[in-house]
Tab-separated table of C-alpha atoms and ligand atoms in Angstrom:
chain	number	residue	atom	x	y	z
A	543	UNK	CA	53.778	160.388	-22.098
A	544	UNK	CA	55.945	160.427	-18.947
A	545	UNK	CA	59.653	159.949	-19.664
A	546	UNK	CA	61.235	157.209	-17.539
A	547	UNK	CA	65.043	157.196	-17.577
A	548	UNK	CA	66.792	153.930	-16.780
A	549	UNK	CA	68.449	155.746	-13.874
A	550	UNK	CA	68.055	159.238	-12.414
A	551	UNK	CA	70.599	160.111	-9.733
A	552	UNK	CA	69.237	163.634	-9.166
A	553	UNK	CA	66.470	163.027	-6.613
A	554	UNK	CA	68.610	160.784	-4.386
A	555	UNK	CA	71.526	163.172	-4.159
A	556	UNK	CA	69.345	166.288	-3.905
A	557	UNK	CA	67.608	164.810	-0.858
A	558	UNK	CA	70.998	164.614	0.909
A	559	UNK	CA	72.384	167.900	-0.362
A	560	UNK	CA	73.019	169.373	3.116
A	561	UNK	CA	74.940	166.306	4.347
A	562	UNK	CA	76.875	165.986	1.089
A	563	UNK	CA	77.911	169.643	1.066
A	564	UNK	CA	78.965	169.363	4.729
A	565	UNK	CA	81.121	166.309	3.878
A	566	UNK	CA	82.726	168.173	0.978
A	567	UNK	CA	83.497	171.206	3.110
A	568	UNK	CA	84.894	169.083	5.935
A	569	UNK	CA	87.399	167.455	3.589
A	570	UNK	CA	88.276	170.753	1.903
A	571	UNK	CA	88.849	172.358	5.297
A	572	UNK	CA	90.958	169.441	6.567
A	573	UNK	CA	93.556	169.684	3.774
A	574	UNK	CA	93.860	165.887	4.001
A	575	UNK	CA	93.308	164.560	0.517
A	576	UNK	CA	94.971	161.144	0.736
A	577	UNK	CA	93.623	158.496	3.147
A	578	UNK	CA	93.347	159.895	6.708
A	579	UNK	CA	90.455	160.073	9.190
A	580	UNK	CA	87.612	160.358	6.639
A	581	UNK	CA	88.763	157.129	5.003
A	582	UNK	CA	89.177	155.412	8.376
A	583	UNK	CA	85.659	156.415	9.417
A	584	UNK	CA	84.093	155.252	6.144
A	585	UNK	CA	85.949	151.953	6.297
A	586	UNK	CA	84.817	151.423	9.915
A	587	UNK	CA	81.188	152.107	8.972
A	588	UNK	CA	81.379	149.764	5.974
A	589	UNK	CA	82.971	146.973	8.035
A	590	UNK	CA	80.186	147.303	10.620
A	591	UNK	CA	77.448	147.366	7.957
A	592	UNK	CA	78.851	144.296	6.213
A	593	UNK	CA	79.827	142.292	9.290
A	594	UNK	CA	83.508	141.959	8.337
A	595	UNK	CA	86.751	142.713	10.179
A	596	UNK	CA	88.350	144.736	7.394
A	597	UNK	CA	86.919	147.083	4.773
A	598	UNK	CA	89.448	148.795	2.535
A	599	UNK	CA	88.469	151.713	0.311
A	600	UNK	CA	89.922	151.542	-3.188
A	601	UNK	CA	89.849	153.383	-6.501
A	602	UNK	CA	87.173	151.262	-8.245
A	603	UNK	CA	85.358	147.951	-8.172
A	604	UNK	CA	87.798	146.691	-10.775
A	605	UNK	CA	90.739	147.593	-8.548
A	606	UNK	CA	88.975	145.918	-5.620
A	607	UNK	CA	89.019	142.655	-7.604
A	608	UNK	CA	92.628	143.181	-8.707
A	609	UNK	CA	93.737	143.883	-5.159
A	610	UNK	CA	91.999	140.768	-3.816
A	611	UNK	CA	93.645	138.611	-6.493
A	612	UNK	CA	97.034	140.202	-5.834
A	613	UNK	CA	96.688	139.655	-2.092
A	614	UNK	CA	95.943	135.975	-2.763
A	615	UNK	CA	99.030	135.826	-4.970
A	616	UNK	CA	97.080	134.722	-8.033
A	617	UNK	CA	99.056	135.064	-11.242
A	618	UNK	CA	100.565	133.215	-14.202
A	619	UNK	CA	99.800	129.498	-14.188
A	620	UNK	CA	96.746	129.897	-11.970
A	621	UNK	CA	93.143	129.500	-13.057
A	622	UNK	CA	90.023	131.172	-11.671
A	623	UNK	CA	86.493	129.824	-12.155
A	624	UNK	CA	84.032	132.593	-13.045
A	625	UNK	CA	80.773	133.097	-14.945
A	626	UNK	CA	80.906	133.890	-18.670
A	627	UNK	CA	77.857	136.147	-18.243
A	628	UNK	CA	78.968	139.135	-16.141
A	629	UNK	CA	80.624	142.529	-16.521
A	630	UNK	CA	84.096	142.527	-18.099
A	631	UNK	CA	85.990	143.386	-14.900
A	632	UNK	CA	85.317	140.002	-13.277
A	633	UNK	CA	87.467	138.275	-15.884
A	634	UNK	CA	89.564	141.291	-16.900
A	635	UNK	CA	91.139	141.465	-13.443
A	636	UNK	CA	92.120	137.783	-13.623
A	637	UNK	CA	93.609	138.025	-17.119
A	638	UNK	CA	95.358	141.330	-16.272
A	639	UNK	CA	97.417	139.456	-13.671
A	640	UNK	CA	98.402	136.743	-16.133
A	641	UNK	CA	96.050	134.157	-14.635
A	642	UNK	CA	93.465	132.324	-16.751
A	643	UNK	CA	89.690	132.531	-16.491
A	644	UNK	CA	87.796	129.242	-16.617
A	645	UNK	CA	84.471	130.206	-18.217
A	646	UNK	CA	81.444	128.735	-16.479
A	647	UNK	CA	77.829	128.724	-17.551
A	648	UNK	CA	75.116	130.428	-15.506
A	649	UNK	CA	71.740	129.444	-14.109
A	650	UNK	CA	68.860	130.553	-16.389
A	651	UNK	CA	66.699	131.667	-13.446
A	652	UNK	CA	69.151	133.513	-11.210
A	653	UNK	CA	71.659	134.501	-13.940
A	654	UNK	CA	74.393	133.486	-11.460
A	655	UNK	CA	77.266	131.012	-11.844
A	656	UNK	CA	76.185	127.413	-12.377
A	657	UNK	CA	78.149	125.323	-9.887
A	658	UNK	CA	77.363	122.123	-11.806
A	659	UNK	CA	79.300	123.535	-14.772
A	660	UNK	CA	82.085	124.695	-12.427
A	661	UNK	CA	82.257	121.105	-11.113
A	662	UNK	CA	82.728	119.829	-14.692
A	663	UNK	CA	85.498	122.354	-15.375
A	664	UNK	CA	87.455	122.615	-12.118
A	665	UNK	CA	91.033	121.364	-12.519
A	666	UNK	CA	94.356	121.127	-10.697
A	667	UNK	CA	95.437	124.667	-11.645
A	668	UNK	CA	92.255	126.278	-10.294
A	669	UNK	CA	93.146	128.444	-7.336
A	670	UNK	CA	90.009	130.502	-6.833
A	671	UNK	CA	86.368	130.925	-7.720
A	672	UNK	CA	84.681	134.291	-8.286
A	673	UNK	CA	80.936	134.125	-7.755
A	674	UNK	CA	79.175	137.267	-9.005
A	675	UNK	CA	75.942	138.364	-7.320
A	676	UNK	CA	74.640	139.592	-10.644
A	677	UNK	CA	71.994	142.311	-10.813
A	678	UNK	CA	71.888	142.311	-6.975
A	679	UNK	CA	70.700	138.713	-6.545
A	680	UNK	CA	72.794	136.757	-4.063
A	681	UNK	CA	74.471	133.618	-5.246
A	682	UNK	CA	73.884	130.551	-3.026
A	683	UNK	CA	76.972	131.179	-0.892
A	684	UNK	CA	76.529	128.079	1.276
A	685	UNK	CA	76.902	126.007	-1.883
A	686	UNK	CA	79.858	128.092	-3.131
A	687	UNK	CA	81.717	127.722	0.169
A	688	UNK	CA	81.126	123.943	0.226
A	689	UNK	CA	82.349	123.710	-3.388
A	690	UNK	CA	85.426	125.812	-2.566
A	691	UNK	CA	86.274	123.653	0.454
A	692	UNK	CA	85.924	120.478	-1.616
A	693	UNK	CA	88.303	121.786	-4.289
A	694	UNK	CA	90.638	123.838	-2.087
A	695	UNK	CA	89.730	127.138	-3.769
A	696	UNK	CA	89.882	130.683	-2.434
A	697	UNK	CA	86.625	132.627	-2.831
A	698	UNK	CA	86.457	136.215	-4.103
A	699	UNK	CA	82.890	137.507	-4.188
A	700	UNK	CA	82.258	140.009	-6.948
A	701	UNK	CA	79.632	142.009	-5.103
A	702	UNK	CA	79.873	145.081	-7.350
A	703	UNK	CA	76.120	144.893	-7.901
A	704	UNK	CA	75.061	143.549	-4.508
A	705	UNK	CA	76.042	145.933	-1.694
A	706	UNK	CA	73.485	145.223	1.046
A	707	UNK	CA	72.298	141.859	-0.308
A	708	UNK	CA	72.465	138.815	1.936
A	709	UNK	CA	72.392	135.050	1.667
A	710	UNK	CA	70.796	133.261	4.632
A	711	UNK	CA	71.085	136.438	6.667
A	712	UNK	CA	74.799	136.943	6.074
A	713	UNK	CA	75.839	139.855	3.813
A	714	UNK	CA	77.434	139.227	0.462
A	715	UNK	CA	81.134	140.233	0.744
A	716	UNK	CA	81.294	138.504	4.160
A	717	UNK	CA	81.455	134.896	2.917
A	718	UNK	CA	84.606	134.515	0.870
A	719	UNK	CA	88.275	135.226	1.641
A	720	UNK	CA	87.545	138.538	-0.082
A	721	UNK	CA	84.545	140.566	-1.145
A	722	UNK	CA	84.778	143.337	-3.707
A	723	UNK	CA	82.247	146.013	-4.503
A	724	UNK	CA	81.917	149.128	-6.631
A	725	UNK	CA	80.525	152.568	-5.896
A	726	UNK	CA	80.161	153.396	-9.605
A	727	UNK	CA	77.239	155.871	-9.711
A	728	UNK	CA	74.748	153.292	-11.028
A	729	UNK	CA	75.370	150.915	-8.128
A	730	UNK	CA	73.032	150.669	-5.125
A	731	UNK	CA	75.443	152.796	-3.107
A	732	UNK	CA	76.366	155.174	-5.901
A	733	UNK	CA	79.361	157.474	-5.475
A	734	UNK	CA	80.516	160.669	-7.114
A	735	UNK	CA	82.915	159.148	-9.604
A	736	UNK	CA	84.843	155.896	-9.406
A	737	UNK	CA	85.598	153.999	-6.215
A	738	UNK	CA	85.221	150.584	-4.623
A	739	UNK	CA	85.759	148.491	-1.515
A	740	UNK	CA	87.568	145.283	-0.595
A	741	UNK	CA	86.457	143.296	2.435
A	742	UNK	CA	87.938	140.399	4.371
A	743	UNK	CA	87.788	138.994	7.871
A	744	UNK	CA	91.254	137.443	7.613
A	745	UNK	CA	93.723	139.743	9.403
A	746	UNK	CA	96.745	138.612	7.386
A	747	UNK	CA	94.965	139.082	4.048
A	748	UNK	CA	93.554	142.408	5.222
A	749	UNK	CA	97.024	143.645	6.079
A	750	UNK	CA	98.391	142.462	2.706
A	751	UNK	CA	95.579	144.242	0.859
A	752	UNK	CA	96.218	147.474	2.771
A	753	UNK	CA	99.926	147.353	1.957
A	754	UNK	CA	99.298	146.487	-1.703
A	755	UNK	CA	96.911	149.462	-1.947
A	756	UNK	CA	99.861	151.816	-1.362
A	757	UNK	CA	102.521	150.387	-3.691
A	758	UNK	CA	103.253	147.477	-1.352
A	759	UNK	CA	104.930	150.005	0.906
A	760	UNK	CA	105.627	149.472	4.625
A	761	UNK	CA	107.093	151.534	6.183
A	762	UNK	CA	107.179	154.603	3.940
A	763	UNK	CA	109.466	154.132	0.905
A	764	UNK	CA	110.285	150.532	1.808
A	765	UNK	CA	108.420	148.188	-0.535
A	766	UNK	CA	107.600	144.685	0.660
A	767	UNK	CA	105.310	143.776	-2.189
A	768	UNK	CA	104.725	144.952	-5.750
A	769	UNK	CA	101.486	146.849	-5.340
A	770	UNK	CA	100.160	149.971	-6.993
A	771	UNK	CA	98.107	153.043	-6.181
A	772	UNK	CA	94.648	151.636	-5.469
A	773	UNK	CA	93.514	154.341	-3.012
A	774	UNK	CA	90.025	155.787	-2.719
A	775	UNK	CA	89.919	159.582	-2.242
A	776	UNK	CA	88.838	160.869	1.186
A	777	UNK	CA	86.418	163.225	-0.559
A	778	UNK	CA	84.686	160.212	-2.073
A	779	UNK	CA	84.768	158.413	1.297
A	780	UNK	CA	83.224	161.365	3.157
A	781	UNK	CA	80.397	161.741	0.634
A	782	UNK	CA	79.708	158.011	0.467
A	783	UNK	CA	79.674	157.901	4.260
A	784	UNK	CA	76.792	160.380	4.204
A	785	UNK	CA	74.870	158.029	1.894
A	786	UNK	CA	75.749	154.698	3.566
A	787	UNK	CA	73.104	154.871	6.347
A	788	UNK	CA	70.460	155.340	3.644
A	789	UNK	CA	71.430	152.218	1.699
A	790	UNK	CA	68.786	149.994	3.385
A	791	UNK	CA	66.045	152.454	2.447
A	792	UNK	CA	67.325	152.688	-1.156
A	793	UNK	CA	67.366	148.895	-1.384
A	794	UNK	CA	63.919	148.689	0.145
A	795	UNK	CA	62.523	151.158	-2.412
A	796	UNK	CA	64.038	149.068	-5.233
A	797	UNK	CA	62.397	145.964	-3.736
A	798	UNK	CA	59.097	147.870	-3.647
A	799	UNK	CA	59.428	148.632	-7.355
A	800	UNK	CA	60.227	144.991	-8.143
A	801	UNK	CA	57.212	143.866	-6.094
A	802	UNK	CA	55.042	146.372	-7.984
A	803	UNK	CA	56.155	145.025	-11.384
A	804	UNK	CA	55.519	141.471	-10.294
A	805	UNK	CA	52.152	142.271	-8.707
A	806	UNK	CA	51.003	144.214	-11.750
A	807	UNK	CA	52.355	141.980	-14.481
A	808	UNK	CA	52.355	138.358	-13.356
A	809	UNK	CA	49.288	136.726	-14.842
A	810	UNK	CA	49.032	139.260	-17.690
A	811	UNK	CA	48.902	137.606	-21.125
A	812	UNK	CA	52.370	136.635	-22.356
A	813	UNK	CA	54.114	137.357	-19.027
A	814	UNK	CA	55.391	134.777	-16.534
A	815	UNK	CA	57.999	134.358	-13.846
A	816	UNK	CA	61.501	133.328	-14.894
A	817	UNK	CA	61.284	130.088	-12.948
A	818	UNK	CA	61.402	126.382	-13.775
A	819	UNK	CA	58.172	125.362	-15.493
A	820	UNK	CA	57.416	128.795	-16.970
A	821	UNK	CA	54.958	128.480	-19.889
A	822	UNK	CA	56.860	128.089	-23.143
A	823	UNK	CA	54.705	130.688	-24.911
A	824	UNK	CA	55.546	133.481	-22.401
A	825	UNK	CA	57.051	136.462	-24.212
A	826	UNK	CA	58.460	138.240	-21.168
A	827	UNK	CA	59.888	136.460	-18.120
A	828	UNK	CA	60.145	138.492	-14.910
A	829	UNK	CA	63.137	138.035	-12.588
A	830	UNK	CA	62.828	136.364	-9.179
A	831	UNK	CA	64.657	137.109	-5.938
A	832	UNK	CA	65.363	133.505	-4.965
A	833	UNK	CA	67.159	134.371	-1.717
A	834	UNK	CA	64.488	136.852	-0.646
A	835	UNK	CA	67.460	139.026	0.368
A	836	UNK	CA	68.639	140.417	-2.959
A	837	UNK	CA	68.818	144.141	-3.630
A	838	UNK	CA	67.695	144.574	-7.269
A	839	UNK	CA	70.554	146.531	-8.777
A	840	UNK	CA	68.803	145.770	-12.049
A	841	UNK	CA	65.371	144.383	-12.897
A	842	UNK	CA	66.359	142.173	-15.771
A	843	UNK	CA	63.733	140.580	-17.988
A	844	UNK	CA	64.138	137.730	-20.408
A	845	UNK	CA	62.459	138.456	-23.708
A	846	UNK	CA	61.872	135.278	-25.707
A	847	UNK	CA	61.378	134.621	-29.415
A	848	UNK	CA	64.179	136.904	-30.614
A	849	UNK	CA	62.140	140.013	-29.702
A	850	UNK	CA	64.456	141.623	-27.140
A	851	UNK	CA	65.635	144.420	-29.424
A	852	UNK	CA	62.041	145.001	-30.540
A	853	UNK	CA	61.036	145.520	-26.897
A	854	UNK	CA	63.947	147.917	-26.383
A	855	UNK	CA	62.786	149.966	-29.381
A	856	UNK	CA	59.138	149.768	-28.239
A	857	UNK	CA	60.128	151.178	-24.824
A	858	UNK	CA	62.337	153.865	-26.390
A	859	UNK	CA	59.319	155.010	-28.487
A	860	UNK	CA	57.514	155.534	-25.184
A	861	UNK	CA	60.534	157.398	-23.716
A	862	UNK	CA	61.316	154.520	-21.351
A	863	UNK	CA	65.000	153.750	-20.816
A	864	UNK	CA	66.321	150.194	-20.876
A	865	UNK	CA	69.717	148.540	-21.308
A	866	UNK	CA	71.190	145.231	-22.339
A	867	UNK	CA	73.484	143.956	-19.606
A	868	UNK	CA	75.300	142.219	-21.360
A	869	UNK	CA	75.054	141.741	-25.132
A	870	UNK	CA	78.170	139.568	-25.554
A	871	UNK	CA	79.404	136.951	-23.089
A	872	UNK	CA	83.006	137.244	-21.962
A	873	UNK	CA	84.226	134.052	-23.647
A	874	UNK	CA	83.226	135.658	-26.982
A	875	UNK	CA	84.935	139.027	-26.421
A	876	UNK	CA	87.659	139.889	-28.912
A	877	UNK	CA	90.252	140.462	-26.167
A	878	UNK	CA	89.647	136.999	-24.685
A	879	UNK	CA	90.074	135.065	-27.922
A	880	UNK	CA	92.250	132.105	-26.955
A	881	UNK	CA	92.323	133.215	-23.314
A	882	UNK	CA	91.283	130.774	-20.612
A	883	UNK	CA	89.353	127.557	-21.061
A	884	UNK	CA	85.830	126.204	-20.601
A	885	UNK	CA	84.265	127.718	-23.714
A	886	UNK	CA	82.194	124.555	-24.213
A	887	UNK	CA	78.747	124.242	-22.616
A	888	UNK	CA	78.000	127.947	-22.152
A	889	UNK	CA	74.573	127.652	-23.751
A	890	UNK	CA	72.609	129.481	-21.064
A	891	UNK	CA	75.089	132.364	-20.905
A	892	UNK	CA	74.899	132.732	-24.686
A	893	UNK	CA	71.112	132.559	-24.706
A	894	UNK	CA	70.802	135.146	-21.936
A	895	UNK	CA	73.009	137.602	-23.795
A	896	UNK	CA	70.375	137.504	-26.568
A	897	UNK	CA	67.340	137.685	-24.268
A	898	UNK	CA	68.053	140.018	-21.345
A	899	UNK	CA	66.780	143.558	-21.003
A	900	UNK	CA	66.960	145.677	-17.835
A	901	UNK	CA	64.192	148.198	-17.163
A	902	UNK	CA	64.052	151.094	-14.652
A	903	UNK	CA	64.126	150.025	-10.988
A	904	UNK	CA	65.946	152.935	-9.278
A	905	UNK	CA	64.601	153.823	-5.799
A	906	UNK	CA	63.061	157.192	-6.657
A	907	UNK	CA	60.844	155.965	-9.535
A	908	UNK	CA	57.449	157.615	-9.117
A	909	UNK	CA	54.147	155.709	-9.114
A	910	UNK	CA	53.373	157.221	-12.502
A	911	UNK	CA	56.773	156.224	-13.928
A	912	UNK	CA	56.676	152.607	-12.798
A	913	UNK	CA	53.043	152.420	-13.901
A	914	UNK	CA	54.116	153.573	-17.369
A	915	UNK	CA	56.833	150.892	-17.518
A	916	UNK	CA	54.400	148.154	-16.446
A	917	UNK	CA	51.760	149.301	-18.931
A	918	UNK	CA	54.270	149.289	-21.790
A	919	UNK	CA	55.498	145.792	-20.894
A	920	UNK	CA	51.937	144.457	-20.692
A	921	UNK	CA	51.095	145.988	-24.075
A	922	UNK	CA	54.184	144.522	-25.726
A	923	UNK	CA	53.663	141.044	-24.239
A	924	UNK	CA	50.115	140.943	-25.520
A	925	UNK	CA	50.956	142.012	-29.088
B	1454	LIG	C1	79.887	142.621	-11.800
B	1454	LIG	C2	80.835	143.776	-11.792
B	1454	LIG	N1	82.126	143.567	-11.463
B	1454	LIG	C3	83.010	144.563	-11.414
B	1454	LIG	C4	82.660	145.869	-11.714
B	1454	LIG	C5	83.713	146.915	-11.739
B	1454	LIG	O1	83.441	148.040	-10.964
B	1454	LIG	P1	84.002	149.473	-11.373
B	1454	LIG	O2	83.195	149.971	-12.511
B	1454	LIG	O3	83.818	150.291	-10.126
B	1454	LIG	O4	85.442	149.318	-11.711
B	1454	LIG	C6	81.336	146.147	-12.049
B	1454	LIG	C7	80.908	147.532	-12.310
B	1454	LIG	O5	80.509	147.976	-13.316
B	1454	LIG	C8	80.395	145.078	-12.113
B	1454	LIG	O6	79.120	145.285	-12.450
C-alpha cells in the first residue's frame, strides 16, 4: 500500500534548494529585514505576473483582505456580500472591521458565490462584494463586475486559493478594485510561513494600502490613517520570488492530476461529473474546471447519500489523506451567531458542507500515488 498524503511540500522545495538557500543567504547578508529591495523585487515580479499596477506584500492572506477593506474605508454600518461556503477569513475580515457580512448561497457545480442569491439579498447598505475563487476555480468575473456596476459595489477578490487562475484570459486578482491572496504553505504558491499579497491597478487605492500597511504612516512617525503592521518579511519575499517563476509549472502539474482523475474515473460505476444533469444515483461527483483556466488548489469531490465521512475513513484505511473543506458554513459558526444577514436560502452551501471531500492533487504526486487514489475512489463508488 503506497501512502498518499493530502499534501507533501518536501519534493517541491527540495527541487529548488539551491535557489532557496541563495535567497536566504542574500537576505541574511543584506541585514535588511524590513521591506527593502527584496520586497520591491518580489512585488514587481508579482505585479507583472498578475497584470496589475500594484502588488503589495503583506503578513497573510487574512491581512490582505483586511487591508483591502480598510483601504476602501469599509466599517460599521456597511455590508459586504460574500459566500457562506468559504474559509473563515473571507467573512472574519469583514466582521473584524465592524462591517456586516451578507451571507450568499453558492453554485452547486462551481462551489462559488451564486450571484442570483446575491441579487436577492443586495441592499442599500451593501458597499462591496467579495467573490472567492474557491479551490482554485475562477468565479465568472465578467458577471461579478456587471453585478457590481449595477449595484455600485466595490469588488475585493478573495484569490487566496487561486494564484495563477484566470477568467477569460485575465488573471484573478486583476478584476476587482482589490485582489487578495495567501502564500500559506498549502496554497499553489506556498511560502515558508504566513504571508499574502494585495493587488490593485488603482494608484490612489494602491498608495492607501501601502500607507495602511505601515501603521498609516507617511512620512515616518506622522500618521495619516489608522493602519497597523501588515508587512511581509523580506526573507519570505526572497524565497517566494525564487518559487514564483515555477508557479505555472506547479499549476500545470495539478491540472494534469485533475485530468488523470477525470480520465480514469468518469464512466466508472457510481461516478459522474458534478454538472447539471448528473445521474441521481452517482455516489461520487468529480469537480469541473468551468473556466478552463482554474488552478486546482483542491480537487474537491461531492459524496452523496450521507457517505462522505465513510469515504474519508475508507481512504484513511488505505493511507490516503483527504480533508473536509469546510464542514460548517460560516453563517452557522458560533462566532457569527446574530452577525450579518442573509441566513435564509443557503441550502446549497449547507448541503456542500455535508458532501465535500478534497483528495490529493499536489503537483508532485507520483503516477503510483494518483493511481492509488483513483483505484480507491472507484472501489468505494462501486460498493
Ligand atoms: C479563501 C481563503 N481566504 C482567505 C484565506 C486566508 O489566508 P491566510 O491563511 O494566509 O491568512 C485563506 C487561507 O487559508 C483562504 O483559503
